[in-house]
Amino acid sequence: MRMSRLLLRTLREAPGDAEAASHQLLVRAGFIRRLSSGVYTFLPLGFKLVQNITAIVREEMDRAGAQEMLMPVLAPIELLQATGRDAIMDDILMHLTAKGGDFVLGPTHEEVVTTTIGGEVDSYRDLPLNVYQVQTKFRDEARPRFGMMRTREFIMKDAYSFDADAEAMNRSYKVMYDAYCKIFDRLGLTYTPVVADSGAIGGDVNHEFMVASAIGEDFFVQCADCGYAANIEAAIAGEAADAASTGGGDSEEMVVHDTPDTPTIDSLVELFRDRGRDITAAQTLKCITLKDADNNMILALVPGDREVLVGRVGNGAVAFDEADFAAHPELAKGYIGPADAQAKSFRVIADPLVRTGGPWITGANEQGRHATGVTLDRDFTVDEYVAVASVAEGDPCPNCSGTLAFEQAVEAGHTFQLGLTYSQKIDGAEFADEDGKLGQMYMGCYGIGISRMVAVIAELHHDDDGLAWPAAVAPYDVHLLGLGAGRSEEVRDATAKLYDQLTEAGIKVLYDDRDASPGVMFADADLLGMPKIVAIGRKSLEKGVVELKDRSTGDRSEVTPEELLASLS
RNA sequence: CGGGGCGUGGCGCAGGUUGGUAGCGCGCCUGCUUUGGGAGCAGGAGGUCGUGGGUUCAAAUCCCGCCGCCCCGACCA
């Protein structure tokens, strides 16, 4: 490709509203342009990148036995209603009313694929089956972020496996899991598969493929000793977690203190420190009021330095909202304690850490008052122990004697074992088994955000001068610069000749044939980030060589055109 | 959805408190010179100052509403 004809405008300065390095560089290098918040155009160079990433994903999907197809973007709302996801995913669904009825723009395709495959598969002989597509998805994200990292319209590869039983589903899952590892290896990403929470997709076993990054929206924990890795939402700390202690011993009296304006743990800790008592958040007891799907009231207890993972409570539990507190004026919001909670119709659940810690500093159930020396089984009782506390850096590993470290990361892919979650709710997802009995298909689903990969790879592969694409995804293999070609016929001819030779050899070349100054050419080449930069100028011509620079390593060498051809083909 | 910030040529910004016919750098066009790490000179094009209303002789500037964008949080297959 001759640069003089390429739709490309590089920017010397980053757009003022771009924060992440990948976002700034992708815009500066002319790969993407924003149309609206979280809605982007891929310009020619950016689209080549998308195509290259997609090609790798396709190869590995095909190799793993998955078959590519293409489902509609439009999904009838009735289909989502059948599984209840019209409500579950309500806040991200984009609706569209058309002559044929009400639709949503597909945010993911479990329902569509289940009904489609259900209609095609009637026998166990048709299974196992794995289908995939590469398609634009729509999610009305509350907050698009960091350029291509989180957008409202994005390209995704989603695959779905169908099996006759759980064991076969496990095998299909393993094949996909391995394929994902190959894909991320080939994309030049350093990743960690972690045990994850299944969220709105549902199902049991699932893994997120995490890429460590300072702009990641997720955190996972990892044990350096045994390799255990889990999203913090799914992570469970080992039993031997150190007990927090107020140092007062079991005999510490319960004392109520006036603690005005301390509705949060932080403000409480600060107040005690101001009063000369040096406490930490871990010595306080966090009491969170919840209600479940049957409107039962639950009080969840965790040490004050932890969060309550509401999803672990079960039965659709959610935190009290303002209306709930308004309906229960006897609860002193911000000063709730566990004392006599059962008398207020709470079921008290506590993380096991509550058993090993204490005495606690916690709410005294009166506005502006807290109690110290609050002791388990003397001042309050627990109905059930559930691991509802978030893990903390340094917690013991659940699998070995190591400790857990935190890592910030981007979710690059996610694989789920869905089981019968969808096939039970969608009509027709049945097949005749060997005995002629009807069974339901065990499903798995597997997603990779293709357009997000553009941002993730850019985050990992750039420096102060610009992007540095891995060879496997780079839009072009070689960026060829004709230094001063505008005034030197020799240089122009030599560069054009090399361009033709390289192109004939099957090498993808971006040829800078613009009448630009050498500085502009070098700067743009570094910004665009093709793996090899080859410069020809009067100086190198005199020596009969070309200058070769490896964009990633910065290594420079002088080689003859013949040597260059030989090394690249 | 809560908090904060910002909307002025394609991009980055100044001007705004003190109202008086819009400016700088980059980019773009023409010409000449220049050419190994974002060239110089000269000339030129391009702006409903997000939008609607209000105050005023006069609004980019002051007041009110709305829209959009970014960051933090909540949320997030």
XYZ file of C-alpha atoms (C1' of nucleotides) in Angstrom:
646
model
C 0.000 0.000 0.000
C 1.284 3.396 -0.987
C 0.867 5.824 1.870
C 0.142 8.656 -0.504
C -3.148 6.909 -1.302
C -3.980 5.576 2.167
C -6.854 7.098 4.087
C -4.703 8.159 6.996
C -4.153 11.287 8.987
C -1.859 11.064 11.957
C -2.184 13.554 14.756
C 0.698 15.156 16.537
C -1.367 15.634 19.654
C -3.757 13.248 21.323
C -7.412 14.230 21.569
C -7.967 15.989 24.857
C -10.549 13.528 26.088
C -8.480 10.379 25.578
C -6.992 9.057 28.776
C -5.680 5.548 28.154
C -2.470 5.127 26.161
C -4.163 2.705 23.769
C -6.974 5.171 23.136
C -4.629 8.112 22.550
C -2.323 6.195 20.239
C -5.068 4.490 18.239
C -6.593 7.899 17.531
C -3.272 9.639 16.895
C -2.154 6.877 14.552
C -5.398 7.117 12.584
C -6.694 3.617 13.378
C -10.001 4.677 14.896
C -12.291 7.706 15.128
C -15.112 8.289 17.565
C -18.592 8.847 16.243
C -20.359 9.040 19.585
C -19.649 7.969 23.138
C -18.593 4.323 22.962
C -19.194 4.164 19.197
C -16.189 4.037 16.891
C -15.247 3.757 13.257
C -12.313 1.585 12.276
C -10.389 3.424 9.583
C -8.466 1.295 7.043
C -5.425 0.584 9.216
C -7.598 -0.177 12.234
C -9.835 -2.451 10.214
C -6.847 -4.440 8.942
C -5.935 -5.025 12.559
C -9.459 -6.233 13.287
C -9.301 -8.552 10.302
C -5.954 -9.983 11.349
C -7.165 -10.629 14.891
C -10.332 -12.189 13.530
C -8.331 -14.439 11.215
C -6.399 -15.881 14.144
C -9.573 -16.435 16.126
C -11.224 -18.119 13.123
C -8.278 -20.422 12.560
C -8.299 -21.639 16.118
C -12.071 -21.973 16.266
C -12.108 -23.984 13.052
C -9.226 -26.107 14.289
C -11.181 -26.803 17.487
C -14.067 -28.092 15.409
C -16.368 -25.105 15.689
C -18.386 -24.120 12.624
C -18.830 -20.516 11.643
C -22.280 -19.157 10.953
C -24.008 -15.809 11.273
C -27.051 -15.046 13.371
C -29.152 -11.883 13.135
C -28.380 -8.758 15.100
C -32.088 -8.330 15.732
C -33.553 -10.581 18.393
C -37.308 -10.684 19.009
C -37.959 -9.480 22.548
C -40.144 -12.560 23.186
C -37.061 -14.735 22.961
C -35.385 -12.811 25.788
C -38.589 -12.861 27.782
C -38.569 -16.647 27.649
C -35.400 -16.753 29.719
C -36.139 -13.671 31.778
C -33.109 -11.896 30.450
C -35.188 -9.019 29.113
C -35.362 -8.043 32.796
C -31.926 -9.231 33.924
C -30.145 -7.354 31.168
C -32.620 -4.504 31.020
C -30.101 -1.758 31.709
C -27.885 -2.670 28.752
C -30.463 -3.701 26.166
C -31.004 -1.460 23.161
C -34.573 -1.718 21.986
C -35.951 -1.273 18.514
C -39.530 -1.220 17.380
C -40.160 -2.380 13.838
C -43.071 -3.583 11.739
C -42.477 -7.177 12.740
C -42.659 -6.389 16.435
C -40.297 -5.368 19.196
C -36.663 -6.339 19.023
C -33.452 -5.852 20.899
C -30.099 -5.400 19.232
C -28.327 -8.575 20.265
C -26.128 -8.097 23.346
C -25.137 -11.800 23.194
C -26.823 -14.756 21.515
C -27.606 -17.573 23.924
C -31.347 -17.446 23.284
C -31.033 -17.093 19.523
C -28.527 -19.903 19.172
C -30.494 -22.185 21.462
C -33.694 -21.844 19.485
C -31.839 -22.083 16.174
C -29.808 -25.165 17.051
C -32.801 -26.645 18.854
C -34.651 -26.562 15.567
C -31.871 -28.324 13.689
C -30.833 -30.981 16.176
C -33.218 -33.861 16.889
C -30.887 -36.719 17.729
C -27.912 -37.480 19.910
C -26.234 -38.423 16.623
C -26.099 -34.681 15.759
C -24.088 -33.978 18.899
C -21.613 -32.721 19.937
C -21.937 -29.512 17.998
C -20.104 -26.229 18.253
C -21.008 -23.104 16.301
C -19.609 -19.610 16.343
C -19.966 -16.229 14.729
C -18.089 -12.962 14.506
C -20.568 -10.192 14.855
C -21.322 -6.740 16.172
C -22.911 -6.715 19.608
C -24.835 -3.904 21.245
C -24.833 -3.088 24.920
C -26.015 0.206 26.275
C -23.158 0.466 28.734
C -23.720 2.884 31.576
C -20.252 4.135 31.019
C -18.198 3.451 27.913
C -14.546 3.670 28.809
C -11.015 4.010 27.493
C -11.648 4.124 23.770
C -12.026 0.629 22.365
C -11.848 -0.986 25.783
C -15.522 -0.719 26.683
C -17.853 0.407 23.937
C -21.575 0.300 23.303
C -21.167 -1.343 19.928
C -18.384 -3.870 19.548
C -17.208 -6.834 17.545
C -17.324 -10.147 19.331
C -16.626 -13.752 18.517
C -19.160 -15.878 20.347
C -19.180 -19.658 20.217
C -21.712 -22.105 21.628
C -21.275 -25.800 22.311
C -24.083 -28.356 22.482
C -23.677 -31.767 24.079
C -25.778 -34.731 25.104
C -24.662 -34.822 28.718
C -22.603 -33.009 31.327
C -19.517 -35.116 30.751
C -19.499 -34.352 27.049
C -20.028 -30.685 27.849
C -16.925 -30.815 30.012
C -14.929 -32.218 27.122
C -16.222 -29.536 24.761
C -15.387 -26.908 27.344
C -11.832 -28.160 27.654
C -11.347 -28.002 23.889
C -12.519 -24.394 23.826
C -10.433 -23.512 26.862
C -7.328 -24.826 25.111
C -8.251 -22.990 21.909
C -8.543 -19.765 23.880
C -5.065 -20.241 25.286
C -3.713 -20.674 21.752
C -5.536 -17.581 20.536
C -4.197 -15.328 23.255
C -0.700 -16.745 22.806
C -0.830 -15.936 19.115
C -2.165 -12.446 19.782
C 0.942 -11.707 21.827
C -0.897 -11.348 25.112
C 0.284 -12.339 28.551
C -2.840 -13.702 30.185
C -4.086 -15.624 33.191
C -7.184 -17.839 33.107
C -9.039 -17.214 36.342
C -12.034 -18.786 38.031
C -14.827 -16.277 37.683
C -18.328 -15.301 38.584
C -20.915 -16.131 35.940
C -22.916 -12.908 36.187
C -25.949 -12.469 33.959
C -24.972 -15.349 31.639
C -25.553 -17.998 34.273
C -24.129 -21.478 34.657
C -21.518 -23.011 36.890
C -17.920 -23.495 35.786
C -16.473 -20.526 34.003
C -13.150 -18.847 33.383
C -12.116 -15.346 32.492
C -8.937 -14.832 30.499
C -7.342 -11.853 32.195
C -4.627 -9.594 30.825
C -2.853 -7.597 33.505
C -3.188 -3.888 32.858
C -3.268 -0.682 34.855
C -6.447 0.370 33.049
C -8.183 -2.930 33.748
C -11.658 -2.824 35.207
C -11.284 -6.104 37.068
C -9.097 -7.483 39.793
C -8.080 -11.060 40.290
C -6.087 -12.786 42.974
C -3.284 -15.169 42.309
C -1.173 -17.489 44.437
C 2.456 -17.450 43.378
C 3.039 -20.881 44.915
C 0.327 -23.064 43.400
C -1.033 -20.891 40.600
C -4.557 -20.602 41.987
C -6.160 -17.598 40.284
C -9.658 -16.189 40.640
C -11.588 -13.028 40.006
C -11.988 -11.261 43.346
C -15.736 -11.658 42.939
C -15.227 -15.425 42.906
C -12.140 -15.772 45.081
C -12.278 -17.585 48.375
C -9.587 -17.115 50.984
C -8.048 -20.034 52.856
C -9.434 -20.978 56.237
C -6.324 -19.974 58.103
C -6.999 -16.288 57.545
C -5.430 -14.374 60.371
C -7.851 -13.314 63.010
C -8.294 -9.620 63.414
C -8.084 -8.645 67.031
C -8.796 -5.521 68.961
C -6.237 -6.706 71.477
C -8.730 -6.428 74.272
C -9.126 -10.138 74.787
C -12.340 -12.052 75.313
C -13.006 -10.404 78.591
C -13.322 -6.911 77.115
C -16.525 -5.265 78.304
C -18.995 -4.038 75.744
C -19.028 -0.250 75.959
C -21.204 2.139 73.968
C -19.581 5.370 72.774
C -20.972 8.550 71.281
C -19.605 8.599 67.723
C -21.435 11.371 65.890
C -21.175 11.627 62.094
C -19.512 8.258 61.546
C -21.852 6.352 59.224
C -18.918 4.794 57.345
C -16.082 2.544 58.459
C -13.502 5.082 57.366
C -15.061 7.902 59.339
C -15.342 5.656 62.388
C -11.673 4.647 62.243
C -10.705 8.291 61.856
C -12.750 9.338 64.882
C -11.176 6.697 67.115
C -7.719 7.728 65.956
C -8.516 11.351 66.715
C -9.434 10.222 70.199
C -6.086 8.500 70.598
C -7.205 4.907 70.072
C -5.367 3.487 67.085
C -7.733 1.012 65.428
C -7.895 -0.395 61.917
C -10.869 -1.108 59.712
C -10.193 -4.830 60.182
C -11.191 -4.474 63.855
C -14.595 -3.115 63.003
C -17.571 -5.240 62.047
C -19.424 -4.252 58.881
C -23.160 -5.017 59.093
C -24.982 -4.924 55.767
C -28.769 -5.202 55.582
C -30.119 -7.302 52.718
C -33.407 -8.717 51.559
C -33.825 -11.803 49.416
C -36.296 -12.695 46.689
C -38.882 -13.760 49.316
C -38.431 -10.474 51.153
C -36.642 -12.131 54.071
C -34.364 -9.724 55.932
C -30.737 -10.722 56.234
C -27.898 -9.113 58.156
C -24.496 -9.945 56.661
C -21.408 -9.521 58.842
C -17.830 -9.123 57.588
C -14.707 -7.450 58.982
C -14.753 -3.728 58.171
C -11.879 -3.905 55.691
C -13.840 -6.309 53.467
C -16.785 -5.972 51.156
C -19.871 -8.151 51.326
C -20.174 -10.159 48.095
C -23.924 -10.002 47.866
C -24.076 -12.644 45.156
C -22.777 -15.242 47.629
C -25.755 -14.776 49.915
C -28.070 -16.513 47.461
C -31.794 -16.478 46.798
C -31.621 -13.197 44.912
C -30.434 -11.164 47.883
C -29.863 -7.473 47.288
C -28.828 -4.619 49.546
C -31.458 -2.400 51.158
C -32.278 0.679 49.157
C -33.562 3.999 50.483
C -37.157 2.788 50.356
C -36.305 -0.270 52.436
C -34.712 1.868 55.113
C -37.696 4.192 55.024
C -39.935 1.178 55.664
C -37.846 0.211 58.682
C -37.335 3.374 60.722
C -36.139 1.268 63.666
C -32.879 0.655 61.791
C -30.244 3.309 62.444
C -28.614 3.394 59.020
C -24.863 3.735 59.376
C -24.965 2.594 63.006
C -26.417 -0.890 62.674
C -25.004 -3.584 64.923
C -25.635 -7.314 65.247
C -27.018 -7.196 68.773
C -30.576 -8.569 68.990
C -30.747 -8.706 65.211
C -32.845 -11.865 65.294
C -35.408 -10.029 67.407
C -35.780 -7.583 64.499
C -36.495 -10.548 62.179
C -33.040 -10.634 60.646
C -31.371 -13.881 59.754
C -27.733 -13.246 60.637
C -25.089 -14.630 58.329
C -21.394 -14.020 58.862
C -18.164 -14.701 57.094
C -15.984 -17.289 58.905
C -13.569 -14.434 59.591
C -16.113 -13.115 62.101
C -15.701 -16.317 64.097
C -11.940 -15.974 64.347
C -11.799 -12.218 64.963
C -13.122 -9.862 67.588
C -13.997 -8.417 69.963
C -15.509 -6.007 67.479
C -16.199 -2.325 67.142
C -19.588 -1.996 65.535
C -22.840 -0.076 65.421
C -24.863 0.289 68.620
C -28.203 0.462 66.765
C -28.608 4.102 67.735
C -27.967 7.191 65.644
C -24.413 8.416 66.236
C -23.325 5.620 68.572
C -20.976 2.658 68.246
C -20.006 -0.098 70.676
C -16.566 -1.543 71.422
C -15.774 -4.951 72.864
C -18.662 -6.554 71.027
C -18.115 -10.295 71.434
C -19.519 -13.209 69.454
C -21.949 -15.510 71.316
C -22.032 -13.104 74.244
C -23.312 -9.899 72.644
C -24.617 -11.339 69.356
C -25.190 -14.662 67.658
C -24.778 -15.882 64.096
C -27.338 -18.118 62.384
C -25.118 -19.297 59.551
C -21.535 -18.929 58.369
C -21.133 -18.184 54.663
C -17.970 -17.002 52.898
C -19.440 -13.625 51.952
C -16.351 -11.482 52.583
C -14.205 -10.289 49.710
C -10.626 -11.470 49.795
C -7.842 -9.085 50.739
C -4.277 -8.847 49.545
C -2.180 -11.233 51.615
C -5.000 -13.631 52.505
C -4.003 -17.311 52.600
C -4.407 -19.347 49.427
C -7.318 -21.805 49.614
C -5.242 -24.535 47.935
C -1.822 -24.293 49.562
C 0.179 -22.476 52.199
C 0.889 -19.495 49.932
C -0.679 -16.068 50.051
C -2.876 -14.267 47.548
C -1.670 -11.259 45.572
C -3.924 -8.806 43.719
C -3.636 -8.049 40.026
C -5.527 -5.421 38.020
C -6.615 -6.746 34.661
C -8.738 -6.543 31.541
C -11.118 -9.368 30.694
C -10.008 -10.551 27.256
C -12.273 -13.577 27.007
C -14.782 -15.523 29.009
C -15.812 -19.181 28.792
C -18.868 -20.634 30.511
C -20.380 -24.019 31.124
C -24.062 -23.232 30.888
C -25.452 -26.711 31.441
C -29.212 -26.702 30.915
C -29.728 -23.052 31.858
C -30.960 -22.081 28.417
C -32.064 -25.353 26.894
C -34.630 -25.791 29.669
C -36.179 -22.399 29.064
C -36.181 -22.302 25.279
C -38.653 -24.539 23.485
C -37.276 -27.159 21.144
C -33.800 -27.577 22.647
C -34.414 -31.276 22.947
C -33.085 -34.369 21.230
C -33.727 -38.089 21.266
C -31.069 -40.030 23.130
C -29.902 -43.588 22.406
C -32.936 -45.010 24.143
C -35.304 -42.773 22.236
C -35.983 -40.662 25.293
C -36.025 -36.869 25.023
C -33.106 -35.073 26.604
C -32.013 -31.467 26.775
C -28.771 -30.162 25.366
C -25.921 -29.237 27.676
C -24.496 -25.971 26.506
C -21.366 -23.919 26.837
C -20.640 -20.420 25.565
C -17.365 -18.766 24.756
C -16.728 -15.098 24.023
C -13.848 -12.952 22.879
C -14.165 -9.212 22.378
C -12.426 -8.791 19.032
C -12.529 -5.006 19.017
C -11.465 -4.927 22.642
C -8.395 -6.954 21.637
C -7.293 -3.979 19.562
C -7.143 -1.884 22.716
C -5.664 -4.638 24.879
C -2.860 -5.379 22.419
C -2.160 -1.656 22.052
C -1.979 -1.302 25.845
C 0.632 -4.038 26.009
C 2.585 -3.124 22.899
C 3.511 0.543 22.792
C 6.144 2.997 23.968
C 6.500 6.780 24.156
C 6.906 7.026 20.385
C 3.857 5.032 19.445
C 2.475 1.573 18.807
C 4.478 -1.603 18.228
C 2.240 -4.345 16.897
C 3.084 -8.032 17.222
C 3.832 -9.446 13.774
C 0.783 -11.737 13.924
C -1.709 -8.851 13.957
C 0.163 -5.893 12.423
C -1.677 -4.277 9.478
C 1.543 -4.490 7.446
C 4.739 -6.457 7.933
C 7.101 -3.751 6.758
C 6.971 0.025 6.750
C 9.191 1.152 3.890
C 10.485 4.721 3.933
C 11.883 6.518 0.913
C 13.919 9.257 2.573
C 14.069 12.298 0.336
C 12.557 10.363 -2.548
C 10.809 13.540 -3.613
C 14.064 15.057 -4.874
C 16.228 12.024 -5.516
C 15.324 9.863 -8.438
C 17.834 7.223 -7.319
C 16.219 6.914 -3.919
C 12.749 6.853 -5.408
C 13.609 4.165 -7.920
C 15.450 2.041 -5.386
C 12.595 2.252 -2.894
C 9.930 1.541 -5.488
C 11.927 -1.431 -6.696
C 12.265 -2.842 -3.204
C 8.552 -2.261 -2.648
C 7.753 -4.324 -5.713
C 10.169 -7.078 -4.745
C 8.848 -7.358 -1.211
C 5.256 -7.293 -2.384
C 5.926 -10.002 -4.947
C 7.481 -12.086 -2.201
C 4.148 -11.974 -0.381
C 5.235 -9.471 2.237
C 2.705 -6.851 3.206
C 4.383 -3.490 2.791
C 3.265 -0.004 3.726
C 5.306 2.216 1.423
C 5.825 5.817 2.496
C 6.026 7.437 -0.927
C 4.917 10.830 0.331
C 7.005 13.881 -0.369
C 7.564 14.327 3.337
C 10.666 15.158 5.319
C 12.629 12.287 6.867
C 11.603 13.399 10.340
C 7.933 13.110 9.487
C 8.444 9.658 7.977
C 10.373 8.307 10.942
C 7.932 9.764 13.442
C 4.912 8.347 11.619
C 6.561 4.948 11.257
C 7.196 4.789 15.000
C 3.651 5.959 15.692
C 1.970 3.435 13.382
C 4.015 0.559 14.755
C 4.626 -1.900 11.907
C 7.051 -4.588 13.118
C 9.859 -3.749 10.667
C 10.833 -0.292 9.491
C 13.028 -0.193 6.425
C 14.586 3.130 5.401
C 16.311 3.938 2.138
C 18.107 7.251 1.658
C 21.018 8.710 -0.222
C 23.404 7.650 2.551
C 22.338 4.035 2.558
C 22.208 3.894 -1.248
C 25.856 4.879 -1.431
C 26.683 1.927 0.780
C 24.391 -0.389 -1.133
C 22.327 -1.181 1.944
C 18.975 -0.415 3.531
C 18.453 0.412 7.169
C 16.329 -2.028 9.111
C 14.770 -1.245 12.460
C 12.829 -3.618 14.625
C 10.008 -1.515 16.053
C 9.613 -3.554 19.240
C 13.216 -3.979 20.250
C 14.587 -0.846 18.637
C 17.437 -2.907 17.156
C 18.903 -1.364 14.015
C 21.005 -2.969 11.345
C 22.176 -2.353 7.793
C 21.491 -5.080 5.296
C 21.519 -5.404 1.541
C 18.140 -5.549 -0.200
C 18.855 -9.191 -1.013
C 19.513 -10.015 2.615
C 16.348 -8.224 3.623
C 14.276 -10.204 1.137
C 15.819 -13.438 2.267
C 15.240 -12.704 5.949
C 11.607 -11.727 5.478
C 10.405 -14.353 3.046
C -27.710 6.621 38.064
C -24.539 9.874 41.916
C -20.013 13.211 42.072
C -16.461 16.286 39.318
C -14.761 18.612 34.808
C -15.239 20.260 29.779
C -17.864 22.002 24.946
C -14.362 28.200 20.755
C -11.982 26.187 12.428
C -9.880 19.009 11.231
C -6.601 18.427 16.194
C -4.559 20.829 20.753
C -5.701 25.290 23.327
C -6.125 30.911 24.834
C -9.957 34.637 25.377
C -14.603 34.625 29.740
C -13.867 37.228 36.452
C -13.845 43.350 33.864
C -19.711 42.301 27.731
C -17.642 46.182 22.585
C -17.568 42.743 15.387
C -12.697 35.893 17.596
C -6.960 34.610 18.466
C -2.477 31.155 18.885
C 0.157 26.388 17.695
C -0.381 22.032 14.600
C -2.783 20.506 10.169
C -4.795 22.144 5.092
C -4.109 25.163 0.022
C -0.481 28.220 -3.373
C 4.587 29.786 -4.399
C 9.826 29.819 -3.479
C 13.751 27.794 -0.659
C 14.972 23.409 2.186
C 15.636 17.888 3.138
C 18.606 11.564 7.479
C 14.381 12.265 13.295
C 7.810 16.142 13.234
C 11.932 22.515 7.977
C 11.861 28.223 6.681
C 9.677 32.484 4.442
C 5.514 34.735 1.981
C 0.472 34.530 0.734
C -4.390 32.038 1.546
C -8.880 29.098 2.912
C -11.634 27.548 6.954
C -15.421 29.231 12.972
C -23.942 29.499 13.671
C -17.885 30.177 19.979
C -22.712 22.745 21.577
C -28.030 24.338 21.609
C -32.577 27.131 23.017
C -34.193 31.164 25.684
C -33.227 35.585 28.823
C -30.608 40.318 30.418
C -28.332 44.398 27.441
C -27.606 49.584 22.768
C -24.218 45.309 22.398
C -23.140 38.317 24.663
C -17.915 33.403 23.221
C -18.080 36.370 27.866
C -23.553 37.457 32.523
C -28.389 34.366 33.947
C -31.739 29.927 33.152
C -33.037 25.362 30.563
C -31.500 21.425 27.403
C -27.902 18.406 24.669
C -23.135 16.250 24.109
C -18.248 14.550 25.779
C -14.494 12.938 29.488
C -12.897 11.304 34.455
C -14.175 8.974 39.505
C -17.891 5.871 41.637
C -22.246 2.474 41.088
C -23.049 -1.093 37.293
C -20.840 -4.427 33.773
C -21.895 -11.369 28.711
